[in-house]
Amino acid sequence: MKKIVLILISILFLVSCARNIPLSEEEKGALKKAKIEIAEMKKNPTMAEKERILQKGREVQRKYLRIGVVYFKSVEKDIPMADYYLARNYSARGENEEALKWARKGSDRGVKEASAFAGQIYANRIDELNARKYYIRAMDQGDYREDTLFRVWVYGERKEIDSEVVEAFKRNLNKNIEVKNTLAFYYQRYNYFDEAEKLYKELVNEKYPNAERLLGELYMSKKDYDKAEEWLLKESEKLFSYSEDNVKYIEEKRARLLRLLSEVYEMKGDYGKAENSLLKAKKLAHKELTLTSLAKLYEKQGKYSQALKINEELEELKKNKKK
């Protein structure tokens, strides 16, 4: 315990010292130049000039991190995005309280990037309530990136569905299709199957990528294997009817779909179709996953010699991967 305390004290001391390191001669030169450029901007303080100074700060901080702050603070009152850059700058320097202060200020001024960054800082502190608050705010401000939407429900995750998270998604439901997909998944995760089904069917109508597969997986969760087969086959018709420049990507999608179909056929007791789907998937991608499923399928049917052969193939594949 004493060792841990000493290490923490040492780290805090080093961070504190790092903040007070005098500017190098190069940094002093960069600071002098920054002051001249800012003074020139103030003679003609148009928004275009202020934007130029903001961009200059972003460029300068790549080499002189501490000098970037000088540029950002000079235009911060008029450009809310500067708050976000200040937050990132202070974070990069290990000044986390200062980083959070600026991230929250930017968030209050409507900067979605600042809101998401504040959420990230709180998440790193294991403060889930505040993390969720700021990720929801980022979404409300128009941040519909997959990572942000994912974190909205992850930090709202409890034993039961969270009404605050649902309402946040609903506010943004018709603003971005990814919100609808995420809410459908959230409903499905908590067995709100009717709500999820409605949204997935809307996604099918809106031609969202993989919507038929997602609906098929929902019916698998509901153990409605006839409907699962129906929708997975619809996805299959699409997936096997067109070519893709990224061959590896399309083959991975096809292999995944065939494995899902195999699961459905197995649950329906149609082992022949299940085996056929896996044999097709085996020729495509993620062979290890397919071989594992195929071996289990043979064992389930009492076909132990075939299962043994597949397991030997699987072991050989693993050996070759290690070489």
Tab-separated table of N, CA and C in Angstrom, residues 94-197:
chain	number	residue	atom	x	y	z
A	94	GLY	N	-2.151	16.798	-19.497
A	94	GLY	CA	-2.398	16.152	-18.209
A	94	GLY	C	-3.133	17.014	-17.209
A	95	GLU	N	-3.633	18.167	-17.647
A	95	GLU	CA	-4.361	19.066	-16.744
A	95	GLU	C	-5.858	18.778	-16.873
A	96	ASN	N	-6.286	17.711	-16.238
A	96	ASN	CA	-7.627	17.191	-16.466
A	96	ASN	C	-8.744	18.070	-15.919
A	97	GLU	N	-8.520	18.740	-14.803
A	97	GLU	CA	-9.558	19.624	-14.258
A	97	GLU	C	-9.797	20.806	-15.198
A	98	GLU	N	-8.702	21.345	-15.714
A	98	GLU	CA	-8.813	22.465	-16.650
A	98	GLU	C	-9.488	21.982	-17.940
A	99	ALA	N	-9.141	20.781	-18.360
A	99	ALA	CA	-9.743	20.203	-19.568
A	99	ALA	C	-11.250	20.065	-19.395
A	100	LEU	N	-11.669	19.558	-18.243
A	100	LEU	CA	-13.096	19.380	-17.991
A	100	LEU	C	-13.812	20.724	-17.942
A	101	LYS	N	-13.169	21.715	-17.346
A	101	LYS	CA	-13.778	23.046	-17.250
A	101	LYS	C	-14.117	23.586	-18.637
A	102	TRP	N	-13.149	23.476	-19.552
A	102	TRP	CA	-13.364	24.001	-20.901
A	102	TRP	C	-14.330	23.137	-21.709
A	103	ALA	N	-14.286	21.826	-21.485
A	103	ALA	CA	-15.209	20.934	-22.188
A	103	ALA	C	-16.650	21.250	-21.775
A	104	ARG	N	-16.859	21.457	-20.498
A	104	ARG	CA	-18.204	21.772	-20.012
A	104	ARG	C	-18.661	23.137	-20.518
A	105	LYS	N	-17.732	24.070	-20.569
A	105	LYS	CA	-18.105	25.402	-21.069
A	105	LYS	C	-18.514	25.310	-22.538
A	106	GLY	N	-17.718	24.582	-23.328
A	106	GLY	CA	-18.058	24.398	-24.742
A	106	GLY	C	-19.389	23.687	-24.908
A	107	SER	N	-19.627	22.701	-24.061
A	107	SER	CA	-20.900	21.974	-24.097
A	107	SER	C	-22.068	22.915	-23.832
A	108	ASP	N	-21.917	23.770	-22.831
A	108	ASP	CA	-22.977	24.737	-22.498
A	108	ASP	C	-23.241	25.705	-23.645
A	109	ARG	N	-22.250	25.877	-24.507
A	109	ARG	CA	-22.396	26.794	-25.641
A	109	ARG	C	-22.812	26.063	-26.922
A	110	GLY	N	-23.149	24.776	-26.774
A	110	GLY	CA	-23.704	24.040	-27.910
A	110	GLY	C	-22.716	23.296	-28.776
A	111	VAL	N	-21.480	23.134	-28.312
A	111	VAL	CA	-20.458	22.444	-29.110
A	111	VAL	C	-20.548	20.942	-28.839
A	112	LYS	N	-21.038	20.196	-29.812
A	112	LYS	CA	-21.253	18.753	-29.602
A	112	LYS	C	-19.948	18.017	-29.313
A	113	GLU	N	-18.857	18.447	-29.965
A	113	GLU	CA	-17.566	17.815	-29.714
A	113	GLU	C	-17.137	17.984	-28.253
A	114	ALA	N	-17.428	19.160	-27.701
A	114	ALA	CA	-17.080	19.429	-26.302
A	114	ALA	C	-17.927	18.568	-25.367
A	115	SER	N	-19.201	18.396	-25.711
A	115	SER	CA	-20.083	17.561	-24.886
A	115	SER	C	-19.588	16.125	-24.856
A	116	ALA	N	-19.253	15.598	-26.030
A	116	ALA	CA	-18.759	14.216	-26.103
A	116	ALA	C	-17.444	14.067	-25.345
A	117	PHE	N	-16.596	15.093	-25.408
A	117	PHE	CA	-15.310	15.028	-24.715
A	117	PHE	C	-15.511	15.086	-23.199
A	118	ALA	N	-16.470	15.899	-22.765
A	118	ALA	CA	-16.792	15.939	-21.333
A	118	ALA	C	-17.299	14.568	-20.884
A	119	GLY	N	-18.127	13.945	-21.721
A	119	GLY	CA	-18.606	12.604	-21.426
A	119	GLY	C	-17.464	11.620	-21.293
A	120	GLN	N	-16.485	11.752	-22.185
A	120	GLN	CA	-15.316	10.867	-22.148
A	120	GLN	C	-14.516	11.059	-20.861
A	121	ILE	N	-14.340	12.306	-20.456
A	121	ILE	CA	-13.583	12.586	-19.224
A	121	ILE	C	-14.297	11.976	-18.018
A	122	TYR	N	-15.612	12.163	-17.957
A	122	TYR	CA	-16.367	11.592	-16.835
A	122	TYR	C	-16.338	10.061	-16.868
A	123	ALA	N	-16.408	9.510	-18.080
A	123	ALA	CA	-16.352	8.048	-18.205
A	123	ALA	C	-15.026	7.518	-17.676
A	124	ASN	N	-13.938	8.226	-17.969
A	124	ASN	CA	-12.615	7.820	-17.476
A	124	ASN	C	-12.535	7.887	-15.953
A	125	ARG	N	-13.384	8.737	-15.374
A	125	ARG	CA	-13.422	8.857	-13.908
A	125	ARG	C	-14.422	7.872	-13.285
A	126	ILE	N	-15.033	7.052	-14.102
A	126	ILE	CA	-16.063	6.089	-13.675
A	126	ILE	C	-17.262	6.815	-13.077
A	127	ASP	N	-17.537	8.007	-13.590
A	127	ASP	CA	-18.705	8.783	-13.177
A	127	ASP	C	-19.763	8.603	-14.272
A	128	GLU	N	-20.495	7.489	-14.204
A	128	GLU	CA	-21.387	7.117	-15.296
A	128	GLU	C	-22.561	8.069	-15.477
A	129	LEU	N	-23.091	8.611	-14.388
A	129	LEU	CA	-24.243	9.506	-14.509
A	129	LEU	C	-23.898	10.754	-15.301
A	130	ASN	N	-22.748	11.353	-14.981
A	130	ASN	CA	-22.336	12.544	-15.724
A	130	ASN	C	-21.880	12.189	-17.138
A	131	ALA	N	-21.261	11.019	-17.288
A	131	ALA	CA	-20.864	10.579	-18.628
A	131	ALA	C	-22.099	10.466	-19.505
A	132	ARG	N	-23.122	9.803	-18.991
A	132	ARG	CA	-24.369	9.651	-19.750
A	132	ARG	C	-24.984	11.013	-20.060
A	133	LYS	N	-25.004	11.902	-19.072
A	133	LYS	CA	-25.581	13.242	-19.251
A	133	LYS	C	-24.943	13.960	-20.437
A	134	TYR	N	-23.617	13.910	-20.502
A	134	TYR	CA	-22.934	14.666	-21.559
A	134	TYR	C	-22.978	13.955	-22.910
A	135	TYR	N	-23.023	12.621	-22.920
A	135	TYR	CA	-23.180	11.933	-24.200
A	135	TYR	C	-24.585	12.149	-24.757
A	136	ILE	N	-25.579	12.195	-23.882
A	136	ILE	CA	-26.941	12.509	-24.339
A	136	ILE	C	-26.979	13.924	-24.896
A	137	ARG	N	-26.306	14.837	-24.201
A	137	ARG	CA	-26.274	16.221	-24.686
A	137	ARG	C	-25.590	16.297	-26.053
A	138	ALA	N	-24.511	15.531	-26.219
A	138	ALA	CA	-23.815	15.515	-27.516
A	138	ALA	C	-24.757	15.039	-28.614
A	139	MET	N	-25.534	13.990	-28.324
A	139	MET	CA	-26.505	13.498	-29.306
A	139	MET	C	-27.554	14.562	-29.608
A	140	ASP	N	-28.078	15.195	-28.567
A	140	ASP	CA	-29.080	16.240	-28.762
A	140	ASP	C	-28.526	17.408	-29.589
A	141	GLN	N	-27.218	17.594	-29.536
A	141	GLN	CA	-26.587	18.681	-30.294
A	141	GLN	C	-26.199	18.243	-31.708
A	142	GLY	N	-26.506	16.974	-32.046
A	142	GLY	CA	-26.284	16.525	-33.424
A	142	GLY	C	-25.128	15.586	-33.632
A	143	ASP	N	-24.580	15.026	-32.565
A	143	ASP	CA	-23.487	14.060	-32.702
A	143	ASP	C	-24.104	12.664	-32.797
A	144	TYR	N	-24.149	12.127	-34.017
A	144	TYR	CA	-24.769	10.818	-34.230
A	144	TYR	C	-23.740	9.748	-34.599
A	145	ARG	N	-22.518	9.953	-34.192
A	145	ARG	CA	-21.497	8.941	-34.442
A	145	ARG	C	-21.830	7.666	-33.675
A	146	GLU	N	-21.425	6.546	-34.239
A	146	GLU	CA	-21.711	5.253	-33.621
A	146	GLU	C	-21.198	5.192	-32.187
A	147	ASP	N	-19.995	5.717	-31.953
A	147	ASP	CA	-19.407	5.664	-30.620
A	147	ASP	C	-20.242	6.444	-29.604
A	148	THR	N	-20.730	7.616	-30.014
A	148	THR	CA	-21.540	8.433	-29.103
A	148	THR	C	-22.857	7.741	-28.782
A	149	LEU	N	-23.549	7.230	-29.804
A	149	LEU	CA	-24.825	6.549	-29.588
A	149	LEU	C	-24.645	5.317	-28.707
A	150	PHE	N	-23.558	4.600	-28.927
A	150	PHE	CA	-23.255	3.421	-28.124
A	150	PHE	C	-23.105	3.806	-26.655
A	151	ARG	N	-22.377	4.902	-26.405
A	151	ARG	CA	-22.111	5.307	-25.023
A	151	ARG	C	-23.346	5.871	-24.333
A	152	VAL	N	-24.278	6.420	-25.107
A	152	VAL	CA	-25.530	6.909	-24.516
A	152	VAL	C	-26.243	5.779	-23.789
A	153	TRP	N	-26.351	4.617	-24.429
A	153	TRP	CA	-27.086	3.526	-23.760
A	153	TRP	C	-26.200	2.698	-22.833
A	154	VAL	N	-24.905	2.634	-23.119
A	154	VAL	CA	-24.024	1.872	-22.232
A	154	VAL	C	-24.005	2.488	-20.839
A	155	TYR	N	-23.898	3.811	-20.781
A	155	TYR	CA	-23.837	4.455	-19.470
A	155	TYR	C	-25.217	4.612	-18.848
A	156	GLY	N	-26.244	4.267	-19.597
A	156	GLY	CA	-27.583	4.246	-19.026
A	156	GLY	C	-27.990	2.831	-18.677
A	157	GLU	N	-27.086	1.883	-18.901
A	157	GLU	CA	-27.442	0.479	-18.759
A	157	GLU	C	-27.610	0.085	-17.284
A	158	ARG	N	-28.744	-0.495	-17.019
A	158	ARG	CA	-29.027	-1.028	-15.696
A	158	ARG	C	-29.734	-2.367	-15.877
A	159	LYS	N	-30.300	-2.914	-14.830
A	159	LYS	CA	-31.021	-4.178	-14.948
A	159	LYS	C	-32.294	-4.008	-15.768
A	160	GLU	N	-32.829	-2.798	-15.768
A	160	GLU	CA	-34.034	-2.517	-16.540
A	160	GLU	C	-33.746	-1.389	-17.512
A	161	ILE	N	-34.603	-1.284	-18.506
A	161	ILE	CA	-34.429	-0.235	-19.513
A	161	ILE	C	-34.543	1.133	-18.847
A	162	ASP	N	-33.778	2.092	-19.310
A	162	ASP	CA	-33.710	3.412	-18.691
A	162	ASP	C	-34.579	4.393	-19.483
A	163	SER	N	-35.588	4.948	-18.844
A	163	SER	CA	-36.533	5.837	-19.535
A	163	SER	C	-35.846	7.103	-20.046
A	164	GLU	N	-34.851	7.582	-19.312
A	164	GLU	CA	-34.138	8.794	-19.742
A	164	GLU	C	-33.409	8.549	-21.058
A	165	VAL	N	-32.808	7.368	-21.181
A	165	VAL	CA	-32.095	7.012	-22.406
A	165	VAL	C	-33.083	6.874	-23.562
A	166	VAL	N	-34.201	6.191	-23.319
A	166	VAL	CA	-35.219	6.016	-24.363
A	166	VAL	C	-35.731	7.361	-24.848
A	167	GLU	N	-36.049	8.250	-23.910
A	167	GLU	CA	-36.565	9.572	-24.294
A	167	GLU	C	-35.531	10.359	-25.087
A	168	ALA	N	-34.262	10.216	-24.718
A	168	ALA	CA	-33.190	10.912	-25.456
A	168	ALA	C	-33.129	10.410	-26.901
A	169	PHE	N	-33.210	9.093	-27.067
A	169	PHE	CA	-33.218	8.545	-28.421
A	169	PHE	C	-34.449	9.000	-29.202
A	170	LYS	N	-35.599	9.001	-28.549
A	170	LYS	CA	-36.834	9.386	-29.236
A	170	LYS	C	-36.790	10.830	-29.723
A	171	ARG	N	-36.135	11.701	-28.950
A	171	ARG	CA	-36.020	13.109	-29.370
A	171	ARG	C	-35.276	13.237	-30.688
A	172	ASN	N	-34.394	12.275	-30.934
A	172	ASN	CA	-33.530	12.361	-32.120
A	172	ASN	C	-33.870	11.327	-33.189
A	173	LEU	N	-34.981	10.618	-32.978
A	173	LEU	CA	-35.301	9.455	-33.792
A	173	LEU	C	-35.391	9.759	-35.284
A	174	ASN	N	-35.970	10.900	-35.632
A	174	ASN	CA	-36.166	11.226	-37.048
A	174	ASN	C	-35.102	12.161	-37.601
A	175	LYS	N	-34.041	12.345	-36.806
A	175	LYS	CA	-32.967	13.233	-37.255
A	175	LYS	C	-31.825	12.473	-37.910
A	176	ASN	N	-31.663	11.202	-37.505
A	176	ASN	CA	-30.570	10.398	-38.060
A	176	ASN	C	-30.949	8.921	-37.944
A	177	ILE	N	-30.771	8.187	-39.023
A	177	ILE	CA	-31.214	6.783	-39.056
A	177	ILE	C	-30.446	5.900	-38.083
A	178	GLU	N	-29.212	6.281	-37.760
A	178	GLU	CA	-28.427	5.474	-36.816
A	178	GLU	C	-29.051	5.501	-35.413
A	179	VAL	N	-29.750	6.580	-35.095
A	179	VAL	CA	-30.428	6.666	-33.803
A	179	VAL	C	-31.509	5.592	-33.727
A	180	LYS	N	-32.253	5.426	-34.818
A	180	LYS	CA	-33.314	4.418	-34.854
A	180	LYS	C	-32.737	3.011	-34.695
A	181	ASN	N	-31.642	2.751	-35.376
A	181	ASN	CA	-31.001	1.440	-35.277
A	181	ASN	C	-30.521	1.177	-33.846
A	182	THR	N	-29.935	2.188	-33.224
A	182	THR	CA	-29.419	2.024	-31.856
A	182	THR	C	-30.556	1.812	-30.860
A	183	LEU	N	-31.638	2.561	-31.019
A	183	LEU	CA	-32.774	2.394	-30.107
A	183	LEU	C	-33.400	1.009	-30.280
A	184	ALA	N	-33.492	0.541	-31.528
A	184	ALA	CA	-34.030	-0.802	-31.776
A	184	ALA	C	-33.180	-1.846	-31.064
A	185	PHE	N	-31.868	-1.695	-31.149
A	185	PHE	CA	-30.963	-2.632	-30.477
A	185	PHE	C	-31.132	-2.555	-28.955
A	186	TYR	N	-31.292	-1.334	-28.462
A	186	TYR	CA	-31.466	-1.130	-27.014
A	186	TYR	C	-32.739	-1.824	-26.531
A	187	TYR	N	-33.829	-1.643	-27.281
A	187	TYR	CA	-35.072	-2.341	-26.945
A	187	TYR	C	-34.867	-3.859	-26.957
A	188	GLN	N	-34.220	-4.344	-27.993
A	188	GLN	CA	-34.010	-5.785	-28.128
A	188	GLN	C	-33.194	-6.337	-26.960
A	189	ARG	N	-32.201	-5.566	-26.535
A	189	ARG	CA	-31.328	-6.008	-25.444
A	189	ARG	C	-32.115	-6.274	-24.160
A	190	TYR	N	-33.185	-5.506	-23.973
A	190	TYR	CA	-33.988	-5.651	-22.764
A	190	TYR	C	-35.307	-6.389	-23.019
A	191	ASN	N	-35.361	-7.096	-24.150
A	191	ASN	CA	-36.516	-7.943	-24.496
A	191	ASN	C	-37.804	-7.161	-24.736
A	192	TYR	N	-37.660	-5.897	-25.150
A	192	TYR	CA	-38.821	-5.133	-25.593
A	192	TYR	C	-38.983	-5.415	-27.087
A	193	PHE	N	-39.397	-6.653	-27.377
A	193	PHE	CA	-39.350	-7.138	-28.756
A	193	PHE	C	-40.326	-6.415	-29.678
A	194	ASP	N	-41.512	-6.092	-29.195
A	194	ASP	CA	-42.497	-5.423	-30.062
A	194	ASP	C	-41.995	-4.052	-30.511
A	195	GLU	N	-41.416	-3.324	-29.559
A	195	GLU	CA	-40.887	-1.990	-29.892
A	195	GLU	C	-39.719	-2.105	-30.872
A	196	ALA	N	-38.843	-3.092	-30.621
A	196	ALA	CA	-37.688	-3.297	-31.509
A	196	ALA	C	-38.151	-3.715	-32.909
A	197	GLU	N	-39.124	-4.612	-32.959
A	197	GLU	CA	-39.632	-5.094	-34.244
A	197	GLU	C	-40.177	-3.946	-35.094
